[in-house]
XYZ file of C-alpha atoms in Angstrom:
712
model
C -37.164 -5.433 28.153
C -39.507 -7.786 29.966
C -39.596 -10.722 28.110
C -42.494 -13.011 27.185
C -42.241 -16.869 27.795
C -42.860 -18.650 24.638
C -42.291 -22.221 25.245
C -43.929 -25.002 22.922
C -46.255 -26.158 25.792
C -47.295 -22.626 26.888
C -47.597 -20.911 23.324
C -50.962 -19.180 23.482
C -50.772 -15.469 24.948
C -53.465 -13.219 26.191
C -53.950 -10.009 24.489
C -51.667 -7.199 25.437
C -52.878 -3.480 26.264
C -51.339 -1.510 23.461
C -49.257 1.378 24.840
C -49.801 3.829 22.151
C -52.669 4.455 19.905
C -52.897 3.269 16.259
C -49.973 3.915 14.174
C -48.056 5.754 17.260
C -45.208 3.469 16.858
C -44.216 5.100 13.831
C -40.658 7.054 14.549
C -40.885 10.521 15.420
C -38.062 11.274 12.781
C -35.449 12.592 15.334
C -37.556 15.655 16.222
C -36.267 18.362 18.379
C -38.746 19.637 20.742
C -39.281 22.405 18.413
C -40.637 19.746 15.617
C -37.636 20.261 13.526
C -35.178 17.506 12.388
C -32.182 19.945 13.862
C -31.155 23.480 13.440
C -28.739 24.638 11.129
C -25.309 24.556 12.006
C -24.958 28.398 11.553
C -28.569 29.494 11.976
C -28.212 33.419 12.035
C -30.659 33.740 14.743
C -28.678 31.007 16.783
C -25.388 33.040 16.335
C -27.216 36.247 17.227
C -28.478 34.673 20.591
C -25.090 32.842 21.177
C -23.102 35.886 20.924
C -23.997 37.684 24.355
C -23.050 34.161 25.907
C -19.652 34.017 24.439
C -18.773 37.642 25.691
C -20.150 36.789 29.056
C -17.778 33.694 28.895
C -14.866 36.205 28.971
C -15.101 36.014 32.736
C -11.771 34.602 33.929
C -13.572 32.235 36.550
C -15.373 30.662 33.539
C -12.378 30.735 31.080
C -10.009 28.787 33.617
C -11.911 25.723 33.256
C -10.265 25.459 29.737
C -6.655 25.663 30.585
C -5.633 26.212 27.028
C -8.019 29.056 26.382
C -7.396 30.519 29.628
C -3.507 30.784 28.588
C -4.936 32.691 25.302
C -7.116 34.938 27.349
C -3.965 35.842 29.469
C -2.084 36.473 26.186
C -4.923 38.917 24.840
C -4.828 40.845 28.018
C -1.123 41.084 27.970
C -1.064 42.378 24.368
C -3.575 44.855 25.046
C -1.582 46.083 27.997
C 1.688 46.454 25.983
C -0.603 48.055 22.935
C -1.574 50.742 25.431
C 1.929 51.656 25.992
C 2.610 52.043 22.322
C -0.565 53.531 21.029
C 0.757 53.906 17.528
C 1.924 50.202 17.069
C -0.564 48.887 14.393
C 0.913 45.359 14.625
C 0.296 45.374 18.424
C -3.255 46.382 18.228
C -3.946 43.985 15.297
C -2.554 40.890 17.058
C -4.380 41.796 20.193
C -7.981 42.125 18.364
C -7.164 38.948 16.499
C -6.203 37.075 20.002
C -9.633 38.491 21.654
C -11.393 36.949 18.600
C -9.886 33.831 18.941
C -10.974 33.751 22.466
C -14.480 34.787 21.619
C -14.855 32.359 18.578
C -13.700 29.404 21.078
C -16.496 30.640 23.522
C -18.958 31.131 20.686
C -18.310 27.525 19.254
C -19.357 26.370 22.837
C -22.283 28.938 23.192
C -23.773 27.952 19.855
C -23.751 24.198 21.153
C -25.421 25.259 24.480
C -27.792 27.410 22.814
C -29.203 24.669 20.515
C -29.805 22.900 24.251
C -31.343 26.088 25.716
C -33.859 26.340 22.742
C -34.975 22.695 23.691
C -34.838 23.597 27.250
C -37.311 26.501 26.729
C -39.932 24.381 25.007
C -39.572 21.942 28.162
C -40.070 24.609 30.401
C -43.684 25.727 28.676
C -44.733 22.127 29.839
C -43.761 22.735 33.358
C -46.689 24.307 34.771
C -47.679 25.217 38.113
C -50.395 22.585 38.819
C -52.874 21.915 41.722
C -53.075 18.345 43.080
C -55.653 16.242 44.307
C -53.924 14.782 47.088
C -55.825 11.578 48.596
C -56.053 11.659 52.526
C -55.936 8.396 54.406
C -59.758 8.804 55.016
C -60.208 8.549 51.328
C -61.087 12.148 51.108
C -59.473 14.509 48.937
C -57.543 18.057 49.442
C -56.071 20.532 46.883
C -52.586 21.583 47.474
C -49.945 23.362 45.017
C -48.017 20.741 42.947
C -44.627 21.799 44.825
C -46.011 20.873 48.227
C -46.058 17.188 47.157
C -43.991 14.744 48.974
C -42.461 11.443 47.919
C -45.340 8.763 48.837
C -48.419 11.124 48.409
C -51.087 9.561 46.528
C -52.813 12.094 43.864
C -55.946 11.514 41.711
C -55.995 12.749 38.071
C -58.957 12.453 35.658
C -59.542 13.629 32.230
C -58.394 16.792 31.244
C -55.600 17.208 34.739
C -51.971 17.783 34.440
C -50.174 15.125 36.424
C -48.499 17.211 38.986
C -45.401 14.945 39.458
C -43.441 12.089 38.516
C -44.922 8.828 39.887
C -46.280 5.553 39.552
C -49.976 4.545 38.662
C -51.073 2.360 41.493
C -54.890 2.243 40.529
C -56.906 2.661 37.307
C -55.874 2.930 33.558
C -55.861 5.940 31.299
C -54.735 7.527 28.322
C -52.050 10.160 28.627
C -50.881 12.881 26.340
C -47.002 12.920 26.639
C -46.513 15.012 23.303
C -44.528 17.861 25.643
C -41.596 15.278 26.406
C -41.534 13.010 23.496
C -42.800 15.092 20.495
C -45.138 12.197 19.826
C -48.925 13.420 19.187
C -50.289 10.303 19.865
C -51.535 8.990 23.493
C -50.086 6.313 25.662
C -51.833 4.005 27.872
C -50.514 4.153 31.436
C -51.999 1.752 34.133
C -51.328 0.249 37.214
C -49.794 -3.217 38.157
C -47.273 -3.458 35.186
C -44.246 -2.207 33.572
C -46.273 0.711 31.860
C -46.977 2.445 34.950
C -44.634 5.546 35.220
C -46.132 8.778 34.596
C -44.161 12.458 34.089
C -45.200 15.536 35.779
C -46.336 18.070 33.277
C -48.266 15.666 30.942
C -51.871 15.440 30.492
C -54.488 12.904 31.061
C -56.812 12.527 28.410
C -59.369 9.897 29.993
C -60.594 8.137 32.706
C -59.009 8.251 36.167
C -55.979 6.996 37.807
C -54.233 7.603 41.371
C -50.621 8.144 41.277
C -48.076 7.335 43.846
C -45.175 10.333 43.918
C -41.810 9.287 43.671
C -39.783 12.267 43.215
C -39.463 15.642 45.008
C -40.465 19.050 43.614
C -37.471 20.521 41.451
C -36.182 16.742 41.034
C -38.694 15.918 38.526
C -37.947 14.076 35.100
C -38.590 17.465 33.376
C -36.493 19.430 35.698
C -33.269 17.010 34.997
C -33.994 17.364 31.478
C -33.967 21.017 31.371
C -30.482 21.048 33.465
C -28.960 18.392 31.066
C -29.925 19.934 27.881
C -28.791 23.101 28.791
C -25.430 21.866 29.961
C -25.618 22.878 33.653
C -25.324 19.778 34.673
C -22.925 18.465 32.128
C -19.474 17.007 34.125
C -16.473 16.651 32.099
C -16.088 12.789 31.418
C -12.754 10.956 32.116
C -11.709 10.949 28.555
C -12.215 14.361 28.478
C -10.384 15.199 31.643
C -7.286 13.326 30.438
C -7.282 15.382 27.057
C -7.580 18.341 28.870
C -4.691 17.368 31.297
C -2.494 16.449 28.038
C -3.637 19.682 26.179
C -2.299 21.681 29.344
C 1.079 19.689 29.385
C 1.467 20.722 25.808
C 0.661 24.229 26.687
C 3.235 24.160 29.492
C 5.919 22.632 26.995
C 5.496 25.244 24.323
C 5.678 28.296 27.092
C 8.934 26.821 28.096
C 10.119 26.736 24.241
C 8.757 30.446 23.580
C 10.633 31.429 27.016
C 13.877 30.146 25.476
C 13.615 32.309 22.226
C 14.566 35.683 23.859
C 18.199 34.861 24.732
C 18.530 33.246 21.431
C 17.194 36.360 19.768
C 19.550 38.559 21.565
C 22.546 36.375 20.896
C 21.781 36.632 17.045
C 21.266 40.589 17.235
C 17.507 40.733 17.207
C 14.972 41.326 19.665
C 11.230 39.587 20.076
C 8.949 41.972 21.726
C 6.363 40.608 24.311
C 3.406 41.085 21.786
C 5.578 38.621 19.036
C 6.332 36.014 22.044
C 2.651 35.866 23.135
C 1.506 35.568 19.401
C 3.920 32.671 18.875
C 2.915 30.937 22.099
C -0.802 31.280 20.885
C -0.014 29.840 17.270
C 2.015 27.028 19.004
C -0.263 25.426 21.739
C -3.466 23.350 20.678
C -6.093 26.158 20.558
C -7.832 24.427 17.889
C -9.083 21.464 19.992
C -8.733 23.574 23.074
C -11.440 25.887 21.818
C -13.559 23.064 20.429
C -13.525 20.367 23.041
C -16.726 21.506 25.023
C -18.607 21.947 21.882
C -17.841 18.574 20.781
C -19.048 17.150 24.230
C -22.397 19.160 24.359
C -23.126 18.563 20.755
C -22.770 14.700 21.113
C -25.588 14.773 23.850
C -27.395 17.319 21.519
C -27.382 14.555 19.204
C -29.059 12.104 21.274
C -31.683 14.601 22.240
C -32.606 15.241 18.718
C -33.155 11.416 18.763
C -35.227 11.698 21.789
C -32.829 10.170 24.160
C -31.763 11.705 27.415
C -28.559 10.980 28.668
C -28.144 11.613 32.435
C -24.460 12.530 31.971
C -21.966 12.760 29.377
C -19.958 9.787 30.650
C -22.595 7.640 29.508
C -22.612 8.934 25.819
C -18.906 8.681 25.961
C -19.308 4.954 27.249
C -21.680 4.231 24.525
C -18.800 4.935 22.109
C -16.601 2.214 23.874
C -19.212 -0.629 24.290
C -18.036 -3.970 23.087
C -21.095 -6.115 23.925
C -24.736 -5.193 23.352
C -27.643 -7.018 25.032
C -30.920 -6.812 22.935
C -34.127 -8.053 23.783
C -35.724 -10.372 20.939
C -39.266 -9.180 20.946
C -39.987 -6.002 19.750
C -36.377 -5.120 19.071
C -34.924 -7.749 16.694
C -38.386 -9.271 15.577
C -41.573 -7.409 15.207
C -42.923 -8.360 18.556
C -46.077 -10.151 17.604
C -46.092 -13.515 15.885
C -47.671 -13.905 12.640
C -49.370 -17.180 11.101
C -47.499 -17.937 8.220
C -48.761 -21.555 6.916
C -51.201 -24.243 8.089
C -49.516 -27.739 8.050
C -52.015 -30.802 7.924
C -51.506 -34.013 9.547
C -52.029 -37.070 7.478
C -55.519 -37.705 6.448
C -56.661 -34.059 6.316
C -55.935 -31.243 4.086
C -54.544 -27.466 4.306
C -58.080 -26.185 3.463
C -59.678 -28.167 6.344
C -57.114 -26.814 8.803
C -57.529 -23.290 7.596
C -61.173 -23.324 7.717
C -61.094 -24.642 11.384
C -58.130 -22.222 12.446
C -60.318 -19.374 11.044
C -63.394 -20.242 12.667
C -61.591 -20.871 16.059
C -59.702 -17.382 15.705
C -62.744 -15.011 15.016
C -63.058 -14.033 18.712
C -59.274 -13.960 19.203
C -58.569 -10.228 19.412
C -54.827 -10.831 19.574
C -52.349 -9.879 16.761
C -51.729 -13.829 16.655
C -55.470 -14.570 16.099
C -55.992 -11.865 13.735
C -52.937 -13.077 11.606
C -54.460 -16.386 11.644
C -57.996 -15.084 10.252
C -56.051 -12.810 7.581
C -53.947 -15.652 6.449
C -56.779 -17.982 5.732
C -58.526 -15.196 3.899
C -55.601 -14.308 1.626
C -53.908 -17.778 1.028
C -56.832 -19.943 0.861
C -59.718 -17.614 -0.263
C -61.922 -18.112 2.624
C -64.200 -15.567 3.349
C -63.648 -13.465 6.831
C -66.434 -14.454 8.902
C -67.530 -12.392 11.877
C -68.956 -13.126 15.317
C -72.557 -11.817 14.218
C -72.636 -14.274 11.475
C -72.567 -17.085 13.880
C -75.537 -16.449 16.198
C -75.555 -19.865 17.843
C -71.819 -20.048 18.398
C -70.418 -20.610 21.866
C -66.793 -18.874 22.131
C -64.408 -20.350 24.307
C -61.841 -17.791 25.746
C -58.167 -18.713 26.136
C -57.145 -19.306 30.040
C -53.810 -19.792 31.357
C -55.160 -23.264 32.915
C -56.597 -24.543 29.691
C -53.989 -22.702 27.229
C -56.521 -23.223 24.280
C -59.242 -21.285 22.884
C -61.909 -21.916 20.469
C -65.610 -22.317 19.189
C -68.846 -24.756 19.568
C -70.833 -24.006 16.648
C -72.816 -26.305 14.271
C -72.382 -29.339 16.168
C -68.518 -29.149 16.115
C -66.123 -28.307 18.812
C -62.924 -26.478 17.583
C -60.203 -25.823 19.497
C -56.711 -24.300 19.066
C -53.908 -23.806 21.354
C -50.719 -25.236 22.846
C -49.626 -28.866 21.476
C -49.652 -30.658 24.647
C -53.016 -29.054 25.710
C -54.719 -29.876 22.376
C -53.369 -33.505 22.343
C -54.779 -34.228 25.864
C -58.215 -32.734 24.904
C -58.454 -35.019 21.779
C -57.446 -38.045 24.021
C -59.769 -37.137 26.857
C -62.582 -37.367 24.282
C -61.322 -40.668 23.027
C -59.912 -39.223 19.811
C -56.756 -40.695 18.243
C -53.726 -38.270 17.464
C -51.803 -39.283 14.445
C -47.878 -39.724 15.208
C -46.945 -36.925 13.046
C -48.853 -34.136 15.051
C -46.018 -33.744 17.650
C -43.443 -34.339 15.004
C -44.445 -31.152 12.874
C -45.077 -29.311 16.381
C -41.320 -29.971 17.085
C -40.008 -29.162 13.658
C -41.733 -25.656 13.911
C -40.343 -25.107 17.204
C -36.918 -26.082 15.806
C -37.269 -23.858 13.064
C -38.047 -20.935 15.208
C -41.523 -20.834 15.238
C -44.302 -21.411 17.503
C -46.752 -24.337 16.920
C -50.482 -23.998 17.499
C -52.415 -27.306 17.172
C -56.283 -27.294 15.603
C -58.391 -29.913 16.628
C -62.187 -30.719 15.948
C -64.484 -32.944 17.483
C -67.783 -33.776 15.306
C -69.889 -36.726 14.624
C -66.666 -38.396 13.406
C -65.173 -37.985 16.627
C -62.216 -36.114 18.067
C -59.163 -35.832 16.090
C -56.045 -33.270 15.426
C -56.342 -31.469 11.860
C -52.992 -29.824 11.618
C -50.627 -27.402 12.961
C -50.729 -23.673 12.610
C -47.074 -22.227 12.288
C -46.760 -18.917 14.076
C -43.441 -17.004 13.141
C -41.572 -14.458 15.046
C -40.590 -11.988 12.128
C -37.216 -10.729 12.096
C -37.171 -6.866 11.269
C -35.838 -6.054 7.921
C -32.135 -5.000 7.857
C -31.386 -6.290 11.250
C -29.053 -8.917 10.005
C -27.241 -6.012 8.022
C -26.974 -3.765 11.030
C -25.630 -6.784 13.261
C -23.011 -6.963 10.578
C -21.995 -3.408 10.708
C -21.821 -3.866 14.720
C -19.715 -6.811 14.274
C -17.243 -4.841 12.074
C -17.232 -2.188 14.850
C -16.111 -5.261 17.082
C -19.434 -5.305 19.067
C -20.693 -8.726 20.157
C -24.399 -8.908 19.800
C -26.282 -10.710 22.216
C -30.046 -11.566 22.027
C -32.231 -12.093 25.182
C -35.463 -13.922 25.187
C -37.750 -15.923 27.196
C -38.118 -18.488 24.346
C -37.033 -21.983 24.827
C -33.406 -22.997 23.553
C -34.203 -24.257 20.289
C -36.833 -21.350 19.144
C -33.727 -18.768 20.296
C -31.551 -20.420 18.505
C -33.317 -20.475 15.030
C -34.377 -16.574 15.466
C -30.497 -15.841 16.470
C -29.388 -17.579 13.435
C -31.747 -15.925 11.326
C -31.217 -12.550 12.732
C -27.474 -12.836 12.664
C -26.732 -12.142 16.428
C -23.328 -13.449 17.919
C -24.929 -15.081 20.801
C -28.210 -15.688 22.717
C -29.466 -15.882 26.260
C -32.828 -18.211 26.226
C -35.313 -18.322 29.138
C -33.636 -15.303 30.504
C -34.274 -14.055 34.176
C -33.191 -10.984 35.779
C -30.546 -12.885 37.720
C -29.455 -14.436 34.241
C -29.007 -11.038 32.845
C -27.187 -9.864 35.836
C -24.620 -12.725 35.591
C -24.166 -12.178 31.709
C -23.490 -8.576 32.279
C -20.893 -9.232 35.134
C -19.156 -11.867 33.092
C -18.741 -9.830 30.041
C -17.632 -7.099 32.385
C -15.083 -9.231 34.133
C -13.426 -9.590 30.729
C -12.888 -5.884 30.416
C -15.569 -5.219 28.321
C -18.459 -2.409 28.405
C -21.881 -3.683 28.281
C -25.000 -1.871 26.901
C -28.722 -2.848 27.492
C -32.212 -1.699 27.067
C -34.859 -2.336 29.570
C -38.443 -1.246 30.641
C -39.651 -3.326 33.721
C -38.994 -3.314 37.491
C -37.200 -6.559 36.915
C -34.899 -4.995 34.314
C -33.375 -2.266 37.150
C -30.629 -4.556 38.348
C -29.521 -5.521 35.175
C -29.770 -1.621 33.796
C -27.912 -0.427 36.798
C -24.997 -2.950 36.448
C -24.610 -2.057 32.555
C -22.070 0.571 31.584
C -24.965 1.861 29.162
C -28.409 1.244 30.598
C -31.021 2.633 28.233
C -34.476 2.782 30.027
C -37.678 2.904 28.220
C -39.779 6.028 28.737
C -42.839 4.001 28.626
C -41.294 1.904 31.613
C -41.388 1.834 35.415
C -39.956 4.483 37.220
C -37.418 2.141 38.889
C -35.932 1.146 35.493
C -35.421 4.863 34.468
C -33.596 5.548 37.839
C -31.654 2.581 37.364
C -30.614 3.339 33.741
C -28.173 6.160 32.661
C -29.969 7.067 29.508
C -34.064 7.097 28.855
C -35.371 6.765 25.341
C -38.545 8.943 25.217
C -39.931 7.140 21.968
C -39.325 3.751 23.787
C -37.927 2.351 20.847
C -35.542 -0.528 21.789
C -33.573 -0.762 18.569
C -32.156 2.851 19.375
C -29.639 1.389 21.369
C -27.908 0.626 18.312
C -27.934 4.329 16.974
C -26.910 5.339 20.644
C -23.707 3.465 20.206
C -23.208 4.724 16.864
C -23.494 8.205 18.319
C -21.199 7.412 21.223
C -18.398 6.453 18.938
C -19.078 9.375 16.560
C -18.386 11.376 19.599
C -15.034 9.889 20.302
C -13.969 9.667 16.620
C -14.686 13.382 16.298
C -12.687 14.238 19.476
C -9.764 12.369 18.256
C -10.053 13.401 14.497
C -9.871 17.334 15.652
C -7.262 16.545 18.361
C -5.077 15.106 15.622
C -5.588 18.066 13.220
C -5.014 20.540 15.982
C -1.549 18.987 16.938
C -0.688 18.698 13.258
C -1.849 22.303 12.597
C 0.387 23.508 15.593
C 3.413 21.615 14.009
C 2.823 23.122 10.515
C 2.448 26.765 12.013
C 5.789 26.208 13.880
C 7.570 25.488 10.534
C 5.752 28.326 8.880
C 6.525 31.180 11.459
C 10.134 30.111 12.765
C 12.011 30.305 9.447
C 10.564 33.738 8.599
C 11.011 35.095 12.210
C 14.499 34.495 11.876
C 15.630 34.641 8.170
C 16.599 38.390 8.700
C 19.391 37.385 11.283
C 20.142 33.743 9.720
C 19.889 33.916 6.023
C 20.416 30.321 5.803
C 16.696 29.926 7.431
C 15.256 31.382 4.449
C 15.545 28.040 2.838
C 13.008 26.659 5.162
C 10.513 29.611 4.511
C 9.169 27.635 1.511
C 6.033 29.830 1.641
C 7.903 32.837 0.998
C 6.469 35.002 3.565
C 7.089 38.794 2.943
C 8.019 39.642 6.427
C 8.110 38.409 9.954
C 5.387 40.652 11.032
C 3.268 39.530 8.407
C 4.185 35.914 8.998
C 3.093 36.318 12.653
C 0.221 38.052 11.885
C -1.010 35.655 9.057
C -0.581 32.728 11.557
C -2.531 34.627 14.316
C -5.578 35.381 11.809
C -5.340 31.858 10.592
C -5.514 30.241 14.218
C -8.533 32.210 14.941
C -10.365 31.531 11.619
C -9.786 27.837 11.687
C -11.701 27.389 14.733
C -14.687 29.084 13.186
C -14.162 26.861 10.360
C -14.278 23.466 12.296
C -17.479 24.498 14.507
C -19.851 22.860 11.953
C -17.492 19.770 12.078
C -17.450 19.578 15.759
C -21.447 20.324 16.093
C -22.357 17.882 13.353
C -19.509 15.117 14.008
C -17.024 13.284 11.882
C -18.735 10.730 9.707
C -19.053 7.348 11.282
C -17.919 4.436 9.337
C -18.279 1.023 10.709
C -14.434 -0.172 10.471
C -12.048 -1.764 12.681
C -10.087 0.691 14.906
C -6.867 0.038 13.073
C -8.493 1.136 9.669
C -10.161 4.205 11.674
C -6.763 5.238 12.995
C -5.347 5.141 9.459
C -8.114 6.930 8.035
C -7.691 9.975 10.689
C -4.207 10.201 10.478
C -4.522 10.356 6.728
C -7.284 12.772 6.501
C -6.882 15.022 9.695
C -3.210 14.656 10.144
C -2.217 15.218 6.605
C -4.930 17.892 6.719
C -3.843 19.380 9.593
C -0.425 19.705 8.192
C -1.265 21.107 5.032
C -4.110 23.553 5.836
C -1.659 25.901 7.612
C 0.716 26.587 4.725
C -2.028 27.308 2.430
C -4.312 29.441 4.635
C -1.221 31.302 6.130
C 0.168 32.048 2.573
C -3.239 33.347 1.370
C -3.662 35.781 4.283
C -0.007 36.513 3.979
C -0.473 37.587 0.283
C -3.671 39.816 1.292
C -1.793 41.542 3.855
C 0.911 42.093 1.626
C -1.734 44.433 -0.578
C -2.380 46.563 2.399
C -0.378 49.818 2.053
C 2.178 50.228 4.563
C 1.933 46.771 5.888
C 3.109 44.453 3.120
């Protein structure tokens, strides 16, 4: 974020241009582009739409991307071929059918996750319209060209009612823009040249005024194009963590393949025979099919959860990195604090009263339309019962506007000259007029600064001469609940660092009130870069937010750089995430979603491997009990027959995938606890659950199978 310098000697600020219409800073409620908080995990319409995709994914060129499920696909094909050689073998046909269902269920899990993204992409496509651009020529004239013909560097004119033809930066003018097609927020935003609110997105609509835009992207590579590709999953690359897990799963599949390959000689020696259908079924039950089937869905769902919160991740790697972040850089203004300093009290110097200070402060602030100025008027009215006066009532008043040179504002009225502003400026103004400044004026100002506030001195010149009346205490209000959220992050092992342009005394006070671990005062772009590199040198992953061009280097350097959608194109290009709501506090949610993704993947991997171990001890005793009666003691479930044991295990193996799809899409509930507690929890819940569930599930299926005449 761009910072505001709020040193004591430069404490007055000019009014800032609002970026949204009134009340538009209300969160959008994590809406999807369809305006819903999120589709149901098993929406029948979504299942029906996703089913054709699940069958299309049976293409071996697609299946080979998942080594474990490719083994299941090959096994399904082999059992089908062997079933054709013995058409009367019900067991072979049943096993084949359930193996194909296992593959289809795995594809369906991925297709449902992708389908939710495609629904959002379809909405975005509606925002993409073939526009005609008014391109500016060198001589100042205009020509109309298709939006697809625009090149980087072209200047285009947009007026009220025009659709912006491409991504770019406003280089001239100011306008109100409707970005609801992208953000889901109906309130318009202000876009203007020469600041950090200059970036515009193709497909959005100009509502008022006239702006000139410099195109910064090629056709087909616009922000909306990238959003469509990313939410559809077309551009989702496997993350390093996901690749490593795939290698582990493939290795386990090879180990179990070798283990199953050794069974036929043992069976022949024992006087029994294991058919190819039985061996394939046994292999599929032993390899980690559960996590192999759900791995892609978990990754896609993680990105989908970000999209539901109006955050666009440029890659799955960024989401994963968010889960491993150990240092969080947060801008103070608008993130930790409300952003607008509020008047909290009037402190009189010796010889004056609070009422005198309040009256003078209110008069000097009537023409001050900044949030700080309005808060002074309101405080004087509410706390001291002063009627809120208006400029129109003071016909003979001369209003003194704030300037960077004087660092003061005020009013000349009824023979009085009232000024309010930075302590140094007001004291100098009084002394120039031969007035006296009590020694406690500077002391009061320093005390307010040390407490984290901003002091504004109020002075008056009348028939009694010039003098300081007192100090206005402007307080940067820390948002409710921030201390609790930072405490949660601390329990997660994440260090929080507040970045601010304040002086060190003010920064220290705000940091202590908010509960952050550290702070960086009077921060410059170079300071931010140095801090990030210092943290990374210690082996930590760093996340930060930003919206200005001066934030771009730090966003690019950070492992997770979240750019605000209201910011510049440079910031959005440098970051690996874009927050469409431009809410800096969302960085905390992003970290939680990243951690939830990693926890979900780890929990389901634990469940899957424990599941395979349980199925091994459920099947093998029943398989060999006939030739080795001693093994019947290990058949603790009392499965009715070898065929029933294998078939029950295959059916359970398929059904457990469908049963876990909601968990893979929703994610394991995240709790801010230490890593060792989280590990113990996952081993207890998902490890033990993975061991126990197959025994219960296989036994129930075996009982149902035994009721079928001719099978049990």
